[in-house]
PDB file of C-alpha atoms in Angstrom:
ATOM      1  CA  UNK O  18       0.000   0.000   0.000  1.00 43.00           C
ATOM      2  CA  UNK O  19       1.455   3.373  -0.964  1.00 38.00           C
ATOM      3  CA  UNK O  20       1.610   6.258   1.493  1.00 40.00           C
ATOM      4  CA  UNK O  21       0.794   9.664   0.039  1.00 38.00           C
ATOM      5  CA  UNK O  22       2.298  11.489   3.011  1.00 50.00           C
ATOM      6  CA  UNK O  23       5.438   9.363   2.888  1.00 78.00           C
ATOM      7  CA  UNK O  24       4.879   7.718   6.269  1.00 89.00           C
ATOM      8  CA  UNK O  25       2.330   4.922   6.634  1.00 93.00           C
ATOM      9  CA  UNK O  26       0.962   4.143  10.106  1.00 96.00           C
ATOM     10  CA  UNK O  27      -1.202   1.097  10.738  1.00 97.00           C
ATOM     11  CA  UNK O  28      -3.670   1.320  13.643  1.00 97.00           C
ATOM     12  CA  UNK O  29      -5.012  -2.013  14.925  1.00 97.00           C
ATOM     13  CA  UNK O  30      -7.769  -1.100  17.386  1.00 96.00           C
ATOM     14  CA  UNK O  31     -11.234  -2.638  17.767  1.00 93.00           C
ATOM     15  CA  UNK O  32     -12.891   0.244  19.677  1.00 92.00           C
ATOM     16  CA  UNK O  33     -14.323   2.316  16.819  1.00 91.00           C
ATOM     17  CA  UNK O  34     -14.258   5.628  18.715  1.00 89.00           C
ATOM     18  CA  UNK O  35     -10.589   5.252  19.645  1.00 91.00           C
ATOM     19  CA  UNK O  36      -9.623   4.065  16.163  1.00 93.00           C
ATOM     20  CA  UNK O  37     -11.353   7.084  14.623  1.00 91.00           C
ATOM     21  CA  UNK O  38      -9.743   9.406  17.177  1.00 89.00           C
ATOM     22  CA  UNK O  39      -6.296   8.042  16.303  1.00 92.00           C
ATOM     23  CA  UNK O  40      -6.856   8.069  12.549  1.00 92.00           C
ATOM     24  CA  UNK O  41      -8.109  11.642  12.426  1.00 88.00           C
ATOM     25  CA  UNK O  42      -5.438  12.879  14.799  1.00 88.00           C
ATOM     26  CA  UNK O  43      -2.537  11.219  12.984  1.00 91.00           C
ATOM     27  CA  UNK O  44      -3.821  12.304   9.579  1.00 88.00           C
ATOM     28  CA  UNK O  45      -3.971  15.820  10.995  1.00 83.00           C
ATOM     29  CA  UNK O  46      -0.264  15.448  11.780  1.00 84.00           C
ATOM     30  CA  UNK O  47       0.391  14.622   8.124  1.00 85.00           C
ATOM     31  CA  UNK O  48       0.684  10.821   8.235  1.00 90.00           C
ATOM     32  CA  UNK O  49      -1.123   8.338   6.010  1.00 91.00           C
ATOM     33  CA  UNK O  50      -3.166   6.067   8.264  1.00 94.00           C
ATOM     34  CA  UNK O  51      -5.107   2.831   7.864  1.00 95.00           C
ATOM     35  CA  UNK O  52      -7.161   1.560  10.806  1.00 96.00           C
ATOM     36  CA  UNK O  53      -8.515  -1.982  11.202  1.00 96.00           C
ATOM     37  CA  UNK O  54     -10.405  -3.535  14.092  1.00 94.00           C
ATOM     38  CA  UNK O  55      -9.509  -7.214  13.790  1.00 94.00           C
ATOM     39  CA  UNK O  56      -6.265  -8.776  14.969  1.00 95.00           C
ATOM     40  CA  UNK O  57      -6.002 -11.186  12.050  1.00 95.00           C
ATOM     41  CA  UNK O  58      -6.525  -8.478   9.434  1.00 95.00           C
ATOM     42  CA  UNK O  59      -4.130  -6.181  11.266  1.00 96.00           C
ATOM     43  CA  UNK O  60      -1.444  -8.857  11.311  1.00 96.00           C
ATOM     44  CA  UNK O  61      -1.874  -9.461   7.576  1.00 95.00           C
ATOM     45  CA  UNK O  62      -1.500  -5.775   6.759  1.00 96.00           C
ATOM     46  CA  UNK O  63       1.476  -5.360   9.083  1.00 96.00           C
ATOM     47  CA  UNK O  64       3.287  -8.249   7.415  1.00 94.00           C
ATOM     48  CA  UNK O  65       2.232  -7.708   3.789  1.00 90.00           C
ATOM     49  CA  UNK O  66       2.355  -3.926   3.458  1.00 88.00           C
ATOM     50  CA  UNK O  67       5.150  -1.363   3.631  1.00 89.00           C
ATOM     51  CA  UNK O  68       4.342  -0.092   7.111  1.00 93.00           C
ATOM     52  CA  UNK O  69       6.463   2.480   8.965  1.00 94.00           C
ATOM     53  CA  UNK O  70       4.883   2.115  12.420  1.00 96.00           C
ATOM     54  CA  UNK O  71       2.115   0.089  14.064  1.00 97.00           C
ATOM     55  CA  UNK O  72      -0.177   1.194  16.879  1.00 97.00           C
ATOM     56  CA  UNK O  73      -1.532  -2.025  18.355  1.00 95.00           C
ATOM     57  CA  UNK O  74      -4.295  -2.579  20.888  1.00 93.00           C
ATOM     58  CA  UNK O  75      -3.556  -5.436  23.241  1.00 89.00           C
ATOM     59  CA  UNK O  76      -7.106  -6.840  23.440  1.00 88.00           C
ATOM     60  CA  UNK O  77      -8.407  -7.646  19.948  1.00 91.00           C
ATOM     61  CA  UNK O  78     -10.980  -9.927  18.335  1.00 89.00           C
ATOM     62  CA  UNK O  79      -9.749 -12.575  15.923  1.00 86.00           C
ATOM     63  CA  UNK O  80      -6.196 -12.608  17.204  1.00 89.00           C
ATOM     64  CA  UNK O  81      -4.776 -11.327  20.487  1.00 89.00           C
ATOM     65  CA  UNK O  82      -2.586  -8.240  20.303  1.00 91.00           C
ATOM     66  CA  UNK O  83       0.462  -9.969  21.762  1.00 91.00           C
ATOM     67  CA  UNK O  84       0.103 -12.762  19.199  1.00 93.00           C
ATOM     68  CA  UNK O  85       0.088 -10.113  16.479  1.00 95.00           C
ATOM     69  CA  UNK O  86       3.173  -8.563  18.090  1.00 94.00           C
ATOM     70  CA  UNK O  87       4.939 -11.944  18.083  1.00 94.00           C
ATOM     71  CA  UNK O  88       4.258 -12.365  14.350  1.00 95.00           C
ATOM     72  CA  UNK O  89       5.497  -8.851  13.569  1.00 95.00           C
ATOM     73  CA  UNK O  90       8.678  -9.370  15.550  1.00 92.00           C
ATOM     74  CA  UNK O  91       9.471 -12.623  13.736  1.00 92.00           C
ATOM     75  CA  UNK O  92       8.980 -11.070  10.288  1.00 94.00           C
ATOM     76  CA  UNK O  93       9.948  -7.420  10.868  1.00 93.00           C
ATOM     77  CA  UNK O  94      12.132  -7.113  13.975  1.00 89.00           C
ATOM     78  CA  UNK O  95      12.895  -3.435  13.340  1.00 89.00           C
ATOM     79  CA  UNK O  96       9.318  -2.211  12.841  1.00 93.00           C
ATOM     80  CA  UNK O  97       8.245   0.180  15.648  1.00 94.00           C
ATOM     81  CA  UNK O  98       5.159  -1.086  17.501  1.00 95.00           C
ATOM     82  CA  UNK O  99       3.394   1.010  20.135  1.00 95.00           C
ATOM     83  CA  UNK O 100       1.069  -1.150  22.231  1.00 92.00           C
ATOM     84  CA  UNK O 101      -2.086   0.410  23.686  1.00 90.00           C
ATOM     85  CA  UNK O 102      -3.885  -1.159  26.583  1.00 84.00           C
ATOM     86  CA  UNK O 103      -6.411  -0.525  29.294  1.00 78.00           C
ATOM     87  CA  UNK O 104      -4.296  -2.810  31.443  1.00 66.00           C
ATOM     88  CA  UNK O 105      -1.731  -0.483  32.980  1.00 62.00           C
ATOM     89  CA  UNK O 106      -0.236  -2.824  35.571  1.00 68.00           C
ATOM     90  CA  UNK O 107       3.553  -3.079  35.638  1.00 70.00           C
ATOM     91  CA  UNK O 108       3.456  -6.838  34.915  1.00 73.00           C
ATOM     92  CA  UNK O 109       1.440  -6.237  31.730  1.00 72.00           C
ATOM     93  CA  UNK O 110       3.815  -3.517  30.537  1.00 70.00           C
ATOM     94  CA  UNK O 111       6.834  -5.703  31.272  1.00 75.00           C
ATOM     95  CA  UNK O 112       5.304  -8.627  29.375  1.00 77.00           C
ATOM     96  CA  UNK O 113       4.523  -6.426  26.370  1.00 75.00           C
ATOM     97  CA  UNK O 114       8.018  -4.950  26.297  1.00 79.00           C
ATOM     98  CA  UNK O 115       9.603  -8.371  26.750  1.00 79.00           C
ATOM     99  CA  UNK O 116       7.577  -9.652  23.799  1.00 83.00           C
ATOM    100  CA  UNK O 117       9.082  -6.917  21.642  1.00 86.00           C
ATOM    101  CA  UNK O 118       6.889  -3.815  21.954  1.00 89.00           C
ATOM    102  CA  UNK O 119       8.826  -0.664  21.129  1.00 90.00           C
ATOM    103  CA  UNK O 120       6.670   1.355  23.495  1.00 91.00           C
ATOM    104  CA  UNK O 121       3.650   0.909  25.752  1.00 89.00           C
ATOM    105  CA  UNK O 122       0.870   3.421  26.451  1.00 88.00           C
ATOM    106  CA  UNK O 123      -1.973   2.884  28.904  1.00 86.00           C
ATOM    107  CA  UNK O 124      -5.484   4.165  28.207  1.00 84.00           C
ATOM    108  CA  UNK O 125      -6.742   6.813  28.623  1.00 82.00           C
ATOM    109  CA  UNK O 126      -4.058   8.989  27.059  1.00 85.00           C
ATOM    110  CA  UNK O 127      -3.785  12.440  25.488  1.00 85.00           C
ATOM    111  CA  UNK O 128      -3.175  12.428  21.748  1.00 88.00           C
ATOM    112  CA  UNK O 129      -0.242  14.834  22.073  1.00 86.00           C
ATOM    113  CA  UNK O 130       1.625  12.262  24.176  1.00 86.00           C
ATOM    114  CA  UNK O 131       1.005   9.533  21.598  1.00 90.00           C
ATOM    115  CA  UNK O 132       2.046  11.864  18.765  1.00 89.00           C
ATOM    116  CA  UNK O 133       5.299  12.668  20.567  1.00 87.00           C
ATOM    117  CA  UNK O 134       6.050   8.962  20.929  1.00 89.00           C
ATOM    118  CA  UNK O 135       5.252   8.368  17.255  1.00 92.00           C
ATOM    119  CA  UNK O 136       7.642  11.147  16.250  1.00 88.00           C
ATOM    120  CA  UNK O 137      10.344   9.733  18.506  1.00 86.00           C
ATOM    121  CA  UNK O 138      10.083   6.210  17.075  1.00 88.00           C
ATOM    122  CA  UNK O 139      10.002   7.426  13.463  1.00 87.00           C
ATOM    123  CA  UNK O 140      13.004   9.693  13.910  1.00 78.00           C
ATOM    124  CA  UNK O 141      16.208   8.641  12.169  1.00 65.00           C
ATOM    125  CA  UNK O 142      19.103   7.827  14.534  1.00 57.00           C
ATOM    126  CA  UNK O 143      21.085  10.813  13.222  1.00 54.00           C
ATOM    127  CA  UNK O 144      18.145  13.218  13.519  1.00 53.00           C
ATOM    128  CA  UNK O 145      18.169  15.090  16.840  1.00 55.00           C
ATOM    129  CA  UNK O 146      14.927  15.593  18.718  1.00 57.00           C
ATOM    130  CA  UNK O 147      13.671  19.156  18.815  1.00 65.00           C
ATOM    131  CA  UNK O 148      13.576  20.251  22.437  1.00 77.00           C
ATOM    132  CA  UNK O 149      12.635  23.883  21.852  1.00 85.00           C
ATOM    133  CA  UNK O 150       9.728  25.536  20.057  1.00 89.00           C
ATOM    134  CA  UNK O 151       9.774  29.106  18.764  1.00 91.00           C
ATOM    135  CA  UNK O 152       6.950  30.998  17.067  1.00 92.00           C
ATOM    136  CA  UNK O 153       7.310  34.755  16.739  1.00 90.00           C
ATOM    137  CA  UNK O 154       8.559  36.039  20.081  1.00 92.00           C
ATOM    138  CA  UNK O 155       7.269  33.008  22.040  1.00 94.00           C
ATOM    139  CA  UNK O 156       9.757  30.337  23.090  1.00 93.00           C
ATOM    140  CA  UNK O 157       9.199  27.039  24.895  1.00 92.00           C
ATOM    141  CA  UNK O 158      11.818  24.664  26.278  1.00 90.00           C
ATOM    142  CA  UNK O 159      10.184  21.235  26.257  1.00 84.00           C
ATOM    143  CA  UNK O 160      12.760  19.705  28.609  1.00 80.00           C
ATOM    144  CA  UNK O 161      12.803  22.342  31.345  1.00 86.00           C
ATOM    145  CA  UNK O 162       9.177  23.300  30.566  1.00 88.00           C
ATOM    146  CA  UNK O 163      10.125  26.961  30.704  1.00 92.00           C
ATOM    147  CA  UNK O 164       8.238  29.513  28.609  1.00 94.00           C
ATOM    148  CA  UNK O 165       8.940  33.097  27.672  1.00 94.00           C
ATOM    149  CA  UNK O 166       7.628  35.796  25.396  1.00 93.00           C
ATOM    150  CA  UNK O 167       9.831  38.648  24.262  1.00 90.00           C
ATOM    151  CA  UNK O 168      12.293  37.797  27.016  1.00 89.00           C
ATOM    152  CA  UNK O 169       9.591  37.837  29.722  1.00 90.00           C
ATOM    153  CA  UNK O 170       9.116  34.588  31.635  1.00 93.00           C
ATOM    154  CA  UNK O 171       5.630  33.108  31.412  1.00 93.00           C
ATOM    155  CA  UNK O 172       4.339  31.271  34.466  1.00 92.00           C
ATOM    156  CA  UNK O 173       2.187  28.537  32.935  1.00 93.00           C
ATOM    157  CA  UNK O 174       0.386  25.627  34.528  1.00 92.00           C
ATOM    158  CA  UNK O 175       1.154  22.173  33.119  1.00 88.00           C
ATOM    159  CA  UNK O 176      -2.044  22.182  31.044  1.00 89.00           C
ATOM    160  CA  UNK O 177      -1.451  25.723  29.766  1.00 94.00           C
ATOM    161  CA  UNK O 178       2.062  24.721  28.716  1.00 92.00           C
ATOM    162  CA  UNK O 179       0.793  21.631  26.852  1.00 89.00           C
ATOM    163  CA  UNK O 180      -1.923  23.649  25.099  1.00 93.00           C
ATOM    164  CA  UNK O 181       0.558  26.317  23.987  1.00 95.00           C
ATOM    165  CA  UNK O 182       3.036  23.663  22.831  1.00 91.00           C
ATOM    166  CA  UNK O 183       0.374  22.028  20.662  1.00 90.00           C
ATOM    167  CA  UNK O 184      -0.600  25.350  19.087  1.00 93.00           C
ATOM    168  CA  UNK O 185       3.073  26.149  18.479  1.00 91.00           C
ATOM    169  CA  UNK O 186       3.565  22.845  16.672  1.00 86.00           C
ATOM    170  CA  UNK O 187       0.887  23.990  14.199  1.00 87.00           C
ATOM    171  CA  UNK O 188       1.557  27.712  13.693  1.00 89.00           C
ATOM    172  CA  UNK O 189      -0.876  29.480  11.404  1.00 89.00           C
ATOM    173  CA  UNK O 190      -3.213  26.475  11.287  1.00 89.00           C
ATOM    174  CA  UNK O 191      -6.723  26.479  12.712  1.00 90.00           C
ATOM    175  CA  UNK O 192      -7.079  23.813  15.389  1.00 88.00           C
ATOM    176  CA  UNK O 193     -10.637  22.803  16.227  1.00 88.00           C
ATOM    177  CA  UNK O 194     -11.866  22.594  19.803  1.00 87.00           C
ATOM    178  CA  UNK O 195     -12.160  18.826  19.333  1.00 83.00           C
ATOM    179  CA  UNK O 196      -8.548  18.543  18.143  1.00 83.00           C
ATOM    180  CA  UNK O 197      -7.289  20.531  21.112  1.00 87.00           C
ATOM    181  CA  UNK O 198      -9.436  18.569  23.542  1.00 85.00           C
ATOM    182  CA  UNK O 199      -8.145  15.251  22.203  1.00 81.00           C
ATOM    183  CA  UNK O 200      -4.508  16.336  22.003  1.00 81.00           C
ATOM    184  CA  UNK O 201      -4.192  17.974  25.408  1.00 85.00           C
ATOM    185  CA  UNK O 202      -6.899  16.372  27.557  1.00 82.00           C
ATOM    186  CA  UNK O 203      -7.330  12.948  25.942  1.00 75.00           C
ATOM    187  CA  UNK O 204     -10.062  11.144  24.028  1.00 62.00           C
ATOM    188  CA  UNK O 205     -12.104  10.167  27.108  1.00 58.00           C
ATOM    189  CA  UNK O 206     -12.752  13.758  28.188  1.00 60.00           C
ATOM    190  CA  UNK O 207     -16.392  14.861  28.054  1.00 67.00           C
ATOM    191  CA  UNK O 208     -16.950  16.273  24.522  1.00 63.00           C
ATOM    192  CA  UNK O 209     -19.476  18.862  25.693  1.00 71.00           C
ATOM    193  CA  UNK O 210     -17.070  20.530  28.103  1.00 80.00           C
ATOM    194  CA  UNK O 211     -15.973  24.146  27.738  1.00 87.00           C
ATOM    195  CA  UNK O 212     -12.513  23.434  29.182  1.00 90.00           C
ATOM    196  CA  UNK O 213     -10.761  24.355  25.914  1.00 91.00           C
ATOM    197  CA  UNK O 214     -12.367  27.804  25.832  1.00 93.00           C
ATOM    198  CA  UNK O 215     -11.513  28.323  29.508  1.00 94.00           C
ATOM    199  CA  UNK O 216      -7.845  27.446  29.029  1.00 95.00           C
ATOM    200  CA  UNK O 217      -7.555  29.487  25.839  1.00 96.00           C
ATOM    201  CA  UNK O 218      -8.706  32.426  27.993  1.00 95.00           C
ATOM    202  CA  UNK O 219      -6.100  31.603  30.654  1.00 95.00           C
ATOM    203  CA  UNK O 220      -3.394  31.322  28.014  1.00 95.00           C
ATOM    204  CA  UNK O 221      -4.310  34.606  26.365  1.00 95.00           C
ATOM    205  CA  UNK O 222      -4.008  36.388  29.701  1.00 94.00           C
ATOM    206  CA  UNK O 223      -0.602  34.804  30.362  1.00 92.00           C
ATOM    207  CA  UNK O 224       0.684  35.788  26.928  1.00 93.00           C
ATOM    208  CA  UNK O 225      -0.705  39.323  27.174  1.00 91.00           C
ATOM    209  CA  UNK O 226       1.079  39.806  30.509  1.00 81.00           C
ATOM    210  CA  UNK O 227       4.297  40.374  28.522  1.00 74.00           C
ATOM    211  CA  UNK O 228       2.837  43.658  27.287  1.00 81.00           C
ATOM    212  CA  UNK O 229       1.765  42.594  23.768  1.00 86.00           C
ATOM    213  CA  UNK O 230      -1.629  41.259  22.643  1.00 90.00           C
ATOM    214  CA  UNK O 231      -1.906  37.471  22.721  1.00 91.00           C
ATOM    215  CA  UNK O 232      -1.441  36.039  19.190  1.00 94.00           C
ATOM    216  CA  UNK O 233      -4.156  33.389  19.625  1.00 95.00           C
ATOM    217  CA  UNK O 234      -6.968  34.071  17.163  1.00 94.00           C
ATOM    218  CA  UNK O 235     -10.514  32.727  17.350  1.00 94.00           C
ATOM    219  CA  UNK O 236     -11.882  31.499  14.024  1.00 93.00           C
ATOM    220  CA  UNK O 237     -15.617  31.592  14.567  1.00 89.00           C
ATOM    221  CA  UNK O 238     -17.354  28.199  14.439  1.00 86.00           C
ATOM    222  CA  UNK O 239     -14.050  26.512  13.593  1.00 89.00           C
ATOM    223  CA  UNK O 240     -11.447  26.807  16.349  1.00 92.00           C
ATOM    224  CA  UNK O 241      -8.287  28.639  17.341  1.00 95.00           C
ATOM    225  CA  UNK O 242      -5.083  29.611  15.563  1.00 94.00           C
ATOM    226  CA  UNK O 243      -1.711  30.758  16.823  1.00 94.00           C
ATOM    227  CA  UNK O 244      -0.544  33.492  14.455  1.00 91.00           C
ATOM    228  CA  UNK O 245       2.736  32.427  12.845  1.00 77.00           C
ATOM    229  CA  UNK O 246       4.113  35.927  13.345  1.00 64.00           C
ATOM    230  CA  UNK O 247       2.817  39.007  15.105  1.00 52.00           C
TER     231      UNK O 247
END
């Protein structure tokens, strides 16, 4: 199967809502994504197609996720496989990693965390990881979690920092409330909540404290956009 975006991710997940959440989110990041809900079909695609990364649910109909992982490891030992599971106990994670999982993520999770892990596992060995974000006069250090605007330190909560980081990864692009909710708060958060609007308000006040208007624009009936330059 060809990948228009150049990177093909296979999602093997039987919960339709989660599979759709992952597919839409990863396609929004620019990847080509195929999602299937059956372990046997997922195994066939993983082995037969030119796949760059697999996101694999542990509990699947047709064929158990760890059985699918075993088959992938025998045929494609270098293929990155991120295992998702509702079973977050240490013994389960250890078993999955011992069976060859590249990474392990317990549900529920925020999409931004998954996307960061996907980027890390797709990165070439000689390609350094970006640890700083800069858009206009706003700078974030992802390791120290320090933020500043125009040389003025911004005192952000953990959620405010994550929201700003997500907007800064997509400068000039309109991000819907649903995208922000999924990326920063996770797919299980109540969809009718106004938490995104509340935190956008918090973030605007933090950014404006530097003395310049906050560069977060509201696109009516669509979402929010961080201006690429201001």
